[in-house]
Short mmCIF file of C-alpha atoms in Angstrom, two decimals:
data_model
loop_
_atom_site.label_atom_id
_atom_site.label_comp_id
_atom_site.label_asym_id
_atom_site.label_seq_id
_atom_site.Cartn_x
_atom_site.Cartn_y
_atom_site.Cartn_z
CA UNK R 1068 21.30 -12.52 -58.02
CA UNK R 1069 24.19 -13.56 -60.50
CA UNK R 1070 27.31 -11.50 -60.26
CA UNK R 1071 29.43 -10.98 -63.59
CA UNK R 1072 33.30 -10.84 -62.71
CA UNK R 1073 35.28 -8.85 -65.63
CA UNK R 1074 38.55 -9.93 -66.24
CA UNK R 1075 41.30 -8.39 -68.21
CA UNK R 1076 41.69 -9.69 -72.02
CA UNK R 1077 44.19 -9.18 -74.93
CA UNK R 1078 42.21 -11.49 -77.67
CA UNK R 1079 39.62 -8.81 -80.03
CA UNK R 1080 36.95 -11.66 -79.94
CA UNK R 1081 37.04 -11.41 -76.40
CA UNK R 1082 36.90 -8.29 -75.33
CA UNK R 1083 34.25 -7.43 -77.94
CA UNK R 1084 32.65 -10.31 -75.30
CA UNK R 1085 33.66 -8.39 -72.29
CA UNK R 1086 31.72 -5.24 -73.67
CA UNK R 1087 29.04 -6.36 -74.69
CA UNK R 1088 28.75 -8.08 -70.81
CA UNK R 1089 29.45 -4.56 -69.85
CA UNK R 1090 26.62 -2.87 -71.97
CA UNK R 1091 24.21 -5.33 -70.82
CA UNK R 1092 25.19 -4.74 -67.17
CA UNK R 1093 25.14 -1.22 -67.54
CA UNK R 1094 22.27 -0.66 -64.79
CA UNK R 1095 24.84 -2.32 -62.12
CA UNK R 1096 26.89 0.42 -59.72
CA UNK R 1097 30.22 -0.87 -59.37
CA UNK R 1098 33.46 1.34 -57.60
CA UNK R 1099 35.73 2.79 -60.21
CA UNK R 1100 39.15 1.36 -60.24
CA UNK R 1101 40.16 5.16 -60.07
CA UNK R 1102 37.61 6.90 -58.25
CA UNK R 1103 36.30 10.31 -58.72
CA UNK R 1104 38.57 12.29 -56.75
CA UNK R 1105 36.40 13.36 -53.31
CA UNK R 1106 36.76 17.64 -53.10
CA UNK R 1107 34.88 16.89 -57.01
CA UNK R 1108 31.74 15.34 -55.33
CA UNK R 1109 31.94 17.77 -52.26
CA UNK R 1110 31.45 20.62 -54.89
CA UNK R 1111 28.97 18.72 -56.74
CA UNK R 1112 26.70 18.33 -53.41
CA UNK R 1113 27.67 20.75 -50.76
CA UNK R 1114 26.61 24.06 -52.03
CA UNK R 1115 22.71 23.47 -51.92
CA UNK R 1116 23.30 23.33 -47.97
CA UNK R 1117 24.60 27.02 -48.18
CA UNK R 1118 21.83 27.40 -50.44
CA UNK R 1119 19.38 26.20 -48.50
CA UNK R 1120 20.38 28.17 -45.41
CA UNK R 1121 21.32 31.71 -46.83
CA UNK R 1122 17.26 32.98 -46.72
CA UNK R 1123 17.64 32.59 -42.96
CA UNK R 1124 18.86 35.96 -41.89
CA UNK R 1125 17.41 38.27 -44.98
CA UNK R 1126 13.72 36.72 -44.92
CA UNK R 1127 12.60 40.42 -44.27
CA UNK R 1128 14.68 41.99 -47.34
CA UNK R 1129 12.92 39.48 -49.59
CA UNK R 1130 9.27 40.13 -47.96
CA UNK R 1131 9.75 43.49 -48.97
CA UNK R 1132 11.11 43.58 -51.82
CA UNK R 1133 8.38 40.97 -53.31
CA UNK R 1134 6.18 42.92 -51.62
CA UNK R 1135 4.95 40.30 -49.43
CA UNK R 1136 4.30 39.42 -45.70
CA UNK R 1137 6.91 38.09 -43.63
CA UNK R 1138 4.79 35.00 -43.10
CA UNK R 1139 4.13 34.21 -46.59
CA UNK R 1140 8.07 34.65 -47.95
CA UNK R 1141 8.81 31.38 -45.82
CA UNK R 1142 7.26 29.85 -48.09
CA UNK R 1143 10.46 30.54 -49.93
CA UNK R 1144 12.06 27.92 -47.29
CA UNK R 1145 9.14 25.85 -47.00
CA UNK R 1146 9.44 25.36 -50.75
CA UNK R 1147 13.00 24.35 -50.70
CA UNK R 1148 12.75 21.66 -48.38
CA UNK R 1149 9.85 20.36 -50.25
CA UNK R 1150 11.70 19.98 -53.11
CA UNK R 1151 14.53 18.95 -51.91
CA UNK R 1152 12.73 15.77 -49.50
CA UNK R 1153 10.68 14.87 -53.42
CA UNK R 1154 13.60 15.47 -55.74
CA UNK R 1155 16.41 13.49 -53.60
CA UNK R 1156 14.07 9.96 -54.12
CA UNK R 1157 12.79 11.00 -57.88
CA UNK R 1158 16.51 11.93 -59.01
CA UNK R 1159 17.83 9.02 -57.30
CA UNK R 1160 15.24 7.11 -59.40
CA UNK R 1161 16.59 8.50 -63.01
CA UNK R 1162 19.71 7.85 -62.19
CA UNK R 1163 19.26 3.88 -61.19
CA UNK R 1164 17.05 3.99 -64.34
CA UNK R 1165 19.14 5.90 -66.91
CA UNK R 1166 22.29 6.67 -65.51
CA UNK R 1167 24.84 9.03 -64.74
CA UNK R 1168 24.53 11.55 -67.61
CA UNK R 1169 21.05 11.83 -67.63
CA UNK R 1170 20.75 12.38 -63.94
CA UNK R 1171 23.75 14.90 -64.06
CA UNK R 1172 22.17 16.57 -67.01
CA UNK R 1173 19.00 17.13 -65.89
CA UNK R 1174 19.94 18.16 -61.89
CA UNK R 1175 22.41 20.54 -63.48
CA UNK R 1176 19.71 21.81 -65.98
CA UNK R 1177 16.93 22.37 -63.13
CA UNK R 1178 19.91 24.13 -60.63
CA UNK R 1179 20.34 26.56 -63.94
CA UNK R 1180 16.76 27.24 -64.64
CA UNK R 1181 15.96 27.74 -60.74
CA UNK R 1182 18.68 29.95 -60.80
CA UNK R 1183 17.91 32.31 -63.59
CA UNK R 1184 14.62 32.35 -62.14
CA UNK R 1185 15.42 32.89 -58.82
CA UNK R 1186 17.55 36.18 -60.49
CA UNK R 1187 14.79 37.31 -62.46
CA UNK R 1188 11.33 37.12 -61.22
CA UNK R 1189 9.59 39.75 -60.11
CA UNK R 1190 6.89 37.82 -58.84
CA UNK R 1191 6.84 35.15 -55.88
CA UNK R 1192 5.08 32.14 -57.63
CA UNK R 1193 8.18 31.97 -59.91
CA UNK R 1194 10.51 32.50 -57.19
CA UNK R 1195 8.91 29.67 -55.23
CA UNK R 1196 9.16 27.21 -58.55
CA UNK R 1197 12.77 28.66 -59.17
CA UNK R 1198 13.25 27.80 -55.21
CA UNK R 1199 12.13 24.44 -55.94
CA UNK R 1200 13.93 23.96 -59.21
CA UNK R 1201 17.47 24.71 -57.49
CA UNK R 1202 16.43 22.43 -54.84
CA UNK R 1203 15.32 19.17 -57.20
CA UNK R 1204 18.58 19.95 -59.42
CA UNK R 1205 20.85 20.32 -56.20
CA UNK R 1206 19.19 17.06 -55.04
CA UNK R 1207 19.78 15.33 -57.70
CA UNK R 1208 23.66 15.94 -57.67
CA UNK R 1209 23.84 15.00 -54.00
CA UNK R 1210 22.38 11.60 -54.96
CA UNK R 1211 25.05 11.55 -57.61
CA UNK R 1212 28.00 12.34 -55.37
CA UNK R 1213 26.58 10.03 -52.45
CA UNK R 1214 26.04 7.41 -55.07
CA UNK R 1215 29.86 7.74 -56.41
CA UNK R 1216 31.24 8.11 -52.96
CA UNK R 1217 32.16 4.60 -52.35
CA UNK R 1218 33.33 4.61 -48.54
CA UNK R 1219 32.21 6.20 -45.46
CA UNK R 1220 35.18 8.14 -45.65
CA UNK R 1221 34.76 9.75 -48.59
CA UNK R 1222 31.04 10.29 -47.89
CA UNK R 1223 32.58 11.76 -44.50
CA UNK R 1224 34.65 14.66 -46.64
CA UNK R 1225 31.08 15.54 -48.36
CA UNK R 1226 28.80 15.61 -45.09
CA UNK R 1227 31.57 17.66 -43.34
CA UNK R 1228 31.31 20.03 -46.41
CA UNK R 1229 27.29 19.79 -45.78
CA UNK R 1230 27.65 20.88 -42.04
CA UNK R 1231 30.17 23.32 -42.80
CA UNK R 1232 28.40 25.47 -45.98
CA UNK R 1233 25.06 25.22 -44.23
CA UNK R 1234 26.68 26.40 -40.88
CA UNK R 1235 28.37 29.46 -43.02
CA UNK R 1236 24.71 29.94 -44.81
CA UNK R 1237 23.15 32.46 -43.22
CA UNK R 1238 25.94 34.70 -42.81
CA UNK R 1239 27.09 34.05 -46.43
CA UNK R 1240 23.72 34.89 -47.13
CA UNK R 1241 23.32 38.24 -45.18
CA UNK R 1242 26.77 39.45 -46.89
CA UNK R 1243 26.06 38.95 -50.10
CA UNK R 1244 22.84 40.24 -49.31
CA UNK R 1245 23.77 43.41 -48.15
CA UNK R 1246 26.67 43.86 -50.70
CA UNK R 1247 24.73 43.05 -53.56
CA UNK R 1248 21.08 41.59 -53.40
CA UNK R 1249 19.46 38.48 -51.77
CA UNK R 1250 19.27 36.80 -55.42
CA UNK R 1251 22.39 36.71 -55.68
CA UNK R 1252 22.20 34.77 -51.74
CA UNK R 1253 19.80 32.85 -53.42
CA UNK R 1254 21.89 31.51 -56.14
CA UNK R 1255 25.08 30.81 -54.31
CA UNK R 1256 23.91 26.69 -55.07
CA UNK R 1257 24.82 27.15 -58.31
CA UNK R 1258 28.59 26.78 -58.01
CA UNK R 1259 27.38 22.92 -58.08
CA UNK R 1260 27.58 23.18 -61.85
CA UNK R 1261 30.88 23.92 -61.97
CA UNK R 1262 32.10 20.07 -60.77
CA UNK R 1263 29.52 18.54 -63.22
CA UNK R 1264 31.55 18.34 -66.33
CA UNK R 1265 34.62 17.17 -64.27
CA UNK R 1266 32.65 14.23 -62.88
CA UNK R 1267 31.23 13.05 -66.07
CA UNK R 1268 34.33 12.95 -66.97
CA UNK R 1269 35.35 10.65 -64.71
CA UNK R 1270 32.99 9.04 -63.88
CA UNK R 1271 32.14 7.66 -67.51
CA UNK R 1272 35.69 7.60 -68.76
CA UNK R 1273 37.09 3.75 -69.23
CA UNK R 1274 38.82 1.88 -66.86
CA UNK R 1275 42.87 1.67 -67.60
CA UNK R 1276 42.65 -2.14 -66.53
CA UNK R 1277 39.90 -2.74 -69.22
CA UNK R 1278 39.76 -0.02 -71.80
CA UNK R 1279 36.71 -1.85 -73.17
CA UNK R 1280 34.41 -1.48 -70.25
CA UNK R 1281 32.78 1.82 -68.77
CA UNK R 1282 33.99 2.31 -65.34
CA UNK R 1283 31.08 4.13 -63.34
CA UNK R 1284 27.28 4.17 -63.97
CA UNK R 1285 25.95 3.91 -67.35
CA UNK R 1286 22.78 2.82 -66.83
CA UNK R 1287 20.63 1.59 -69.35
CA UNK R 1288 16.92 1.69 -68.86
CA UNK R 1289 15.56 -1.25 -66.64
CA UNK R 1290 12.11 -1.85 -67.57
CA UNK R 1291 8.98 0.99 -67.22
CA UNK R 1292 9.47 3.86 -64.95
CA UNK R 1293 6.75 3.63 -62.18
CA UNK R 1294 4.77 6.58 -62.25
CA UNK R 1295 2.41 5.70 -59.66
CA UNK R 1296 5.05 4.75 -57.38
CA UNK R 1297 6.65 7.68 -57.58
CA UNK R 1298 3.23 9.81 -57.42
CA UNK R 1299 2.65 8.37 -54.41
CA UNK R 1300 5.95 9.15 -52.29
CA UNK R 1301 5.28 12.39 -53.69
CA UNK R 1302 2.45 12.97 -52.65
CA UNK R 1303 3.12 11.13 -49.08
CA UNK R 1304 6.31 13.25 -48.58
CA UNK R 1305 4.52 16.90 -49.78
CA UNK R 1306 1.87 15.56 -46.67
CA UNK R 1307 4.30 15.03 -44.34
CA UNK R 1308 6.30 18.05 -44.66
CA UNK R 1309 2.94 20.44 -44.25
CA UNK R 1310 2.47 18.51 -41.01
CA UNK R 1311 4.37 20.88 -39.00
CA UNK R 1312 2.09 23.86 -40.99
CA UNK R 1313 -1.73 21.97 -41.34
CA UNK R 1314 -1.88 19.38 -38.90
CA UNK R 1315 -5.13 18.26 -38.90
CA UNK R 1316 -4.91 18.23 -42.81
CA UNK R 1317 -1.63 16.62 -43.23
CA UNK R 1318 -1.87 14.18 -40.58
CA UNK R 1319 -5.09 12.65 -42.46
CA UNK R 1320 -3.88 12.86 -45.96
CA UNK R 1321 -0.48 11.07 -45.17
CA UNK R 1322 -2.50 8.43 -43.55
CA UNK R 1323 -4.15 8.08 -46.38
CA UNK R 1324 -1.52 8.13 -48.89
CA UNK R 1325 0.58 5.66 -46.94
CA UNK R 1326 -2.08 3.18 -47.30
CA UNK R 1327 -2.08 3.71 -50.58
CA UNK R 1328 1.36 3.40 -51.19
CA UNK R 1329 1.42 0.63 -49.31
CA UNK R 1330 -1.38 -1.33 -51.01
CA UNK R 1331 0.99 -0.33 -54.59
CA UNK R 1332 4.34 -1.78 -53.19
CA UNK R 1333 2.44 -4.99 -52.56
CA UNK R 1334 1.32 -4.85 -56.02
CA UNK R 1335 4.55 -3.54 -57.49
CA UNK R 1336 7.36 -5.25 -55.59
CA UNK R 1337 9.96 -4.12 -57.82
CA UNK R 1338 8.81 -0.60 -58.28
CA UNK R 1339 9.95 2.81 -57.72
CA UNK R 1340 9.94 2.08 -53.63
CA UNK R 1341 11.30 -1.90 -53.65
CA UNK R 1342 9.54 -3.94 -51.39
CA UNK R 1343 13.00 -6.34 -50.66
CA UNK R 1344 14.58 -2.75 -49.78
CA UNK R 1345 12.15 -1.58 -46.80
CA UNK R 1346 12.21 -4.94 -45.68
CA UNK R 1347 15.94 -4.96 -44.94
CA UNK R 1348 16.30 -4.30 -41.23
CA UNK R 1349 19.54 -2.68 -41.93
CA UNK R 1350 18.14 0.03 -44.59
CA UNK R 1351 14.98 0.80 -41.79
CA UNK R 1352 17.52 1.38 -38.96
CA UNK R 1353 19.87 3.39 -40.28
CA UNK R 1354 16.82 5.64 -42.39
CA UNK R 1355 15.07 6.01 -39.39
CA UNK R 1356 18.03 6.63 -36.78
CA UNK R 1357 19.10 9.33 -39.40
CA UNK R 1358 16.00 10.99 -39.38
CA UNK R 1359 15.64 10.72 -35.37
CA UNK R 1360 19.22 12.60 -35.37
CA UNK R 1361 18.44 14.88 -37.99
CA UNK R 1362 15.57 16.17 -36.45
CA UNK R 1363 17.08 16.50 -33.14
CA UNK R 1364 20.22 18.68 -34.88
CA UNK R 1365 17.58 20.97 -36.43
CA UNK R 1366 15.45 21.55 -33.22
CA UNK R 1367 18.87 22.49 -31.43
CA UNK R 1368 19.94 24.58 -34.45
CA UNK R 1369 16.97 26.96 -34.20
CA UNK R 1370 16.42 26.71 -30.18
CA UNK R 1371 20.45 26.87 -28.93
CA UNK R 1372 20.09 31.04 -30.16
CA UNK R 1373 17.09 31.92 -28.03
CA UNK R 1374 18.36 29.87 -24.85
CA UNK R 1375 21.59 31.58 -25.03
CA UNK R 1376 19.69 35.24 -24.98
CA UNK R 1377 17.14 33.80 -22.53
CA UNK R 1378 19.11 31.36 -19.45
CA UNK R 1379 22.76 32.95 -20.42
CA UNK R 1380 21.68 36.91 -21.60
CA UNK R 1381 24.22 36.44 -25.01
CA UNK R 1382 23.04 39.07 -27.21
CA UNK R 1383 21.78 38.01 -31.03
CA UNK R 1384 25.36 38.65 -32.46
CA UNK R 1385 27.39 36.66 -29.91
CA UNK R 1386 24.71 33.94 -30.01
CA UNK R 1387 25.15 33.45 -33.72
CA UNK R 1388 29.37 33.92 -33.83
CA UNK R 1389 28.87 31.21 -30.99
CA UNK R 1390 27.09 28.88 -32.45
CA UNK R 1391 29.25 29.27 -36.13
CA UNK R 1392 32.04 28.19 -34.13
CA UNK R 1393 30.20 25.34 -32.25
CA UNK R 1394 28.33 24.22 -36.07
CA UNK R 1395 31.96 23.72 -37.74
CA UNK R 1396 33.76 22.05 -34.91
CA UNK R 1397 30.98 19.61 -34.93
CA UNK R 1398 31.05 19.37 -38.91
CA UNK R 1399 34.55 18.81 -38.46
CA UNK R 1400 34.75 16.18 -35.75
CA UNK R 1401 32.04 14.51 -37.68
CA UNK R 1402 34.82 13.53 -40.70
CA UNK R 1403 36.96 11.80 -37.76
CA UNK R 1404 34.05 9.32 -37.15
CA UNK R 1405 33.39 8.83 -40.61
CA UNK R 1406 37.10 8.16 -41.22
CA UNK R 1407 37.61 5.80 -38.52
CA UNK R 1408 34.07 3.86 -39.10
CA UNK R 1409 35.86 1.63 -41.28
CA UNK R 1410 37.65 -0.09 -38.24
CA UNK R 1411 34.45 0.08 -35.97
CA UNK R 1412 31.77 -2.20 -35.84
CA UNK R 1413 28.10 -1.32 -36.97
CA UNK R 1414 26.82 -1.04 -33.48
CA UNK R 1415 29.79 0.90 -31.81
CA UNK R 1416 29.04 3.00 -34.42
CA UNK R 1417 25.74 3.62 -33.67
CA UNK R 1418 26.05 3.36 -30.14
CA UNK R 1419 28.30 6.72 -30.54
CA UNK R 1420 26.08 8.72 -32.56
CA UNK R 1421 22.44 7.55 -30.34
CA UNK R 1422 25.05 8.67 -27.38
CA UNK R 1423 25.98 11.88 -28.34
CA UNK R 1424 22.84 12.53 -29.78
CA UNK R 1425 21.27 11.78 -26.45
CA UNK R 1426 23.79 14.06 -24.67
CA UNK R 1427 23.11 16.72 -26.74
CA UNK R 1428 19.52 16.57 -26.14
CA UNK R 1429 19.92 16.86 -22.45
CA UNK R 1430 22.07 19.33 -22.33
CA UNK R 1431 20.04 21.87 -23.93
CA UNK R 1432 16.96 20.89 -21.81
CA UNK R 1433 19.08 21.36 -18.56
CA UNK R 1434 21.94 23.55 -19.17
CA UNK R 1435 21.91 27.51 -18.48
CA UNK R 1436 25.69 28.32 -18.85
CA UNK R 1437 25.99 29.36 -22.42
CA UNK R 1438 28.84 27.30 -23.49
CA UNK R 1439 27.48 24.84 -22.46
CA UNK R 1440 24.77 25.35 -24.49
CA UNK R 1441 27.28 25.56 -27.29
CA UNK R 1442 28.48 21.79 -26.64
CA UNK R 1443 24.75 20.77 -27.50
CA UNK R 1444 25.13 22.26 -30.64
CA UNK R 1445 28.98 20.66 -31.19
CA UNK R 1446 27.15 17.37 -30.12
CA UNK R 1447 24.00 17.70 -32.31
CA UNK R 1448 25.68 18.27 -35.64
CA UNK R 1449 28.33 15.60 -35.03
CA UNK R 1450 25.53 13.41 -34.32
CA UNK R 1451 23.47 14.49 -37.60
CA UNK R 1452 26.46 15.12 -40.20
CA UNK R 1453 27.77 11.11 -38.75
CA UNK R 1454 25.17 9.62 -39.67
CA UNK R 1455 24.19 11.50 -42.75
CA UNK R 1456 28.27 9.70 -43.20
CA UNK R 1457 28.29 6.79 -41.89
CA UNK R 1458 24.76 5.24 -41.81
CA UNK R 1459 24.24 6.36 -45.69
CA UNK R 1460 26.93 3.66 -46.38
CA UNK R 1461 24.82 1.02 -44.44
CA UNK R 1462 21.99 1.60 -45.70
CA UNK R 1463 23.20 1.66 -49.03
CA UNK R 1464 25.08 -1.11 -48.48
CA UNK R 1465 21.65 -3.53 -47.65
CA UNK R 1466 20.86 -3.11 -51.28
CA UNK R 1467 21.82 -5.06 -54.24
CA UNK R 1468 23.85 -2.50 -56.38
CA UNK R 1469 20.94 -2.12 -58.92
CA UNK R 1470 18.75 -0.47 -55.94
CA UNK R 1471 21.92 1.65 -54.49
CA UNK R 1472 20.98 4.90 -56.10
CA UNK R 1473 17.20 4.21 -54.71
CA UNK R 1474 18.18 2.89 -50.98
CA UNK R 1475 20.44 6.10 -50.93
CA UNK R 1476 17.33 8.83 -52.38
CA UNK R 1477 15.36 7.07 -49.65
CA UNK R 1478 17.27 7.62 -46.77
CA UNK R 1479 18.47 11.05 -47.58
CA UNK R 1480 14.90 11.97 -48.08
CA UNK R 1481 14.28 10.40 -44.17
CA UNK R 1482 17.09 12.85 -43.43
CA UNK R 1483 15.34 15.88 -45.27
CA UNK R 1484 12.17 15.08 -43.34
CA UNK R 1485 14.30 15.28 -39.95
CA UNK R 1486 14.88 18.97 -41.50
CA UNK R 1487 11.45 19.48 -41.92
CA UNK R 1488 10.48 18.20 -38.66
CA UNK R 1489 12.78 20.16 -36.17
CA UNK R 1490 12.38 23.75 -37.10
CA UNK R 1491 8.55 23.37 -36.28
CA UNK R 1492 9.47 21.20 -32.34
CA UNK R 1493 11.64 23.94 -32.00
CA UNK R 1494 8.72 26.64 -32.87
CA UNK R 1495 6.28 24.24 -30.31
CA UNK R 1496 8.93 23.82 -27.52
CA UNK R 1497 11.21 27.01 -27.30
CA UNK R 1498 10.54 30.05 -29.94
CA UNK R 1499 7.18 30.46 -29.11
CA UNK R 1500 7.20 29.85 -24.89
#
């Protein structure tokens, strides 16, 4: 791959050369000179996990007033992760193929119109596509802010923010809940918007060393979208995240998809999944080690409540202020890794998180004593919220900078699925015994 170096220029003739270099690299993700300042992209991407996590406590206010079964309003969470493992790859897409204002327009647009349906309908078929809307439009400005992160650090500041807001969810939800109405728990995602403007701003406004040339993502369009590509992980994704729900079903339809899209990525190499990027042992590892973590973080976050009330007899509301406190130490202590990943290698890094992660695991197999029990959870979302830090940078890093926006979408979505995964182990394993 040729790499263009800019270089600063008095001379008119030349730096109507130096844009026009600039307009015809347009597609390639280079770090501003002046980044977009960090608590920006934490407000662009962590409300959706407060979002995501205020139905939670106030699944039986909705059922009833939908006038619905308990069973069928999960579907209101079912729908949100399915929307938010599809839209994280598909948003990534637009913006590698068209940029930063059209993917910020359009995530912003679908978080409105989710929103104001969300509000609004009576009826649960529009609350479910309002559900998903929010979720594809929250997506897509997590893929933004990841993308425009630049450093493990910085993507440490927004997956502390991640662990934090979705650890506050469901009690954010329940009070605004019982103060108001669920919608309005519903809609708290929508604060996103607010940082939108402010990051266009930045991120599109020139570079004070070369006035000339744009200074974040501009993308131009890079050849024909590939709708079958993108069909396909659709499809393959919406298969795997009923597994947990139709087994039998899913498990034979994602075979059969994955074959599929396999057979297509041999045909289109450069297509919406690049064959060169699942190749890279570096992307593969770090995807797949996220999900692993992910998953286990989830299975603790919905087990660690019913093991306190059944080995250590905490009742429901000294379970839950427990675990709060255990979810946001964790967040926290997750920046600190993030921050000082810069000055660790690639495999002390992991060799921490698989460790912890490990730890965790065991602990809540084993341990009775309920703060104990609380460490698992410390350990699990350090673990999870880490890597969703540190091993997003690696795997973005594998790519070529045209493919950044796509290698991130990929592996967040391997993280989504580790969210889709562990509520139903924990349902198999512990809530149901």
């Amino acid at each position: 791959m040729t790499t263009h170096t800019t270089t600063t220029v008095t001379t008119p003739a030349a730096t109507a050369t130096v844009a026009a270099v600039a307009t015809k690299a347009r597609a390639t993700f280079r770090p501003r000179v002046d980044p977009v300042p960090v608590l920006w992209l934490a407000l662009l991407a962590t409300p959706l996990a407060a979002g995501a996590n205020a139905p939670v406590l106030i699944l039986p206010d909705m059922a009833r007033s939908l006038g619905v079964s308990g069973s069928t309003a999960t579907w209101l969470v079912a729908s949100f992760a399915w929307a938010m493992a599809v839209g994280t790859p598909l948003l990534a897409g637009l913006l590698r193929r068209r940029g930063l204002r059209a993917a910020l327009h359009l995530a912003g647009a679908l978080l409105l119109g989710g929103t104001l349906l969300v509000a609004t309908s009576p009826w649960l078929p529009l609350t479910l596509a309002g559900r998903a809307a929010q979720a594809a439009g929250g997506a897509g400005l997590t893929a933004v802010a990841m993308t425009l992160a630049g450093s493990a650090r910085r993507m440490g500041v927004i997956s502390a923010g991640f662990g934090i807001l979705g650890a506050s969810g469901p009690l954010l939800g329940s009070q605004l809940a019982h103060a108001v109405s669920w919608r309005l728990s519903l809609s708290v995602s929508v604060i996103a918007v607010l940082a939108i403007p402010m990051v266009s701003r930045y991120a599109t406004a020139p570079s004070p060393k070369n006035p000339s040339a744009p200074s974040a993502p501009a993308a131009a369009p890079q050849g024909r979208f590939d709708v079958r590509g993108a069909a396909l992980l659709t499809a393959f994704v919406t298969a795997l995240v009923l597994l947990p729900h139709a087994p039998a079903a899913a498990l034979g339809s994602s075979a059969v998809v994955a074959a599929l899209l396999a057979l297509h990525v041999r045909r289109q190499p450069d297509g919406f999944v690049p064959v060169a990027l699942i190749r890279k042992p570096l992307f593969l590892g770090s995807a797949l080690l996220a999900l692993a973590l992910s998953g286990s973080y989830f299975t603790l976050l919905f087990s660690v409540p019913r093991l306190l009330a059944d080995r250590a007899g905490w009742d429901a509301g000294t379970a839950g202020t427990g675990q709060l406190v255990a979810l946001l130490t964790g967040s926290a202590l997750s920046w600190l890794l993030a921050a000082a990943s810069a000055r660790m290698s690639r495999v002390a890094v992991r060799s921490v998180l698989v460790g912890v992660g490990a730890v965790a695991a065991a602990i809540a197999v084993f341990a009775s004593w309920g703060p104990l029990l609380l460490v698992a959870t410390v350990g699990g979302v350090f673990a999870a919220t880490g890597a969703n830090a540190v091993l997003s940078m690696h795997a973005a890093s594998s790519a070529p900078d045209p493919q950044r926006p796509t290698a991130i979408g990929l592996f967040a979505l391997c993280y989504q699925l580790g969210g889709a995964f562990g509520p139903a182990i924990a349902t198999a394993l512990v809530l149901t015994a």
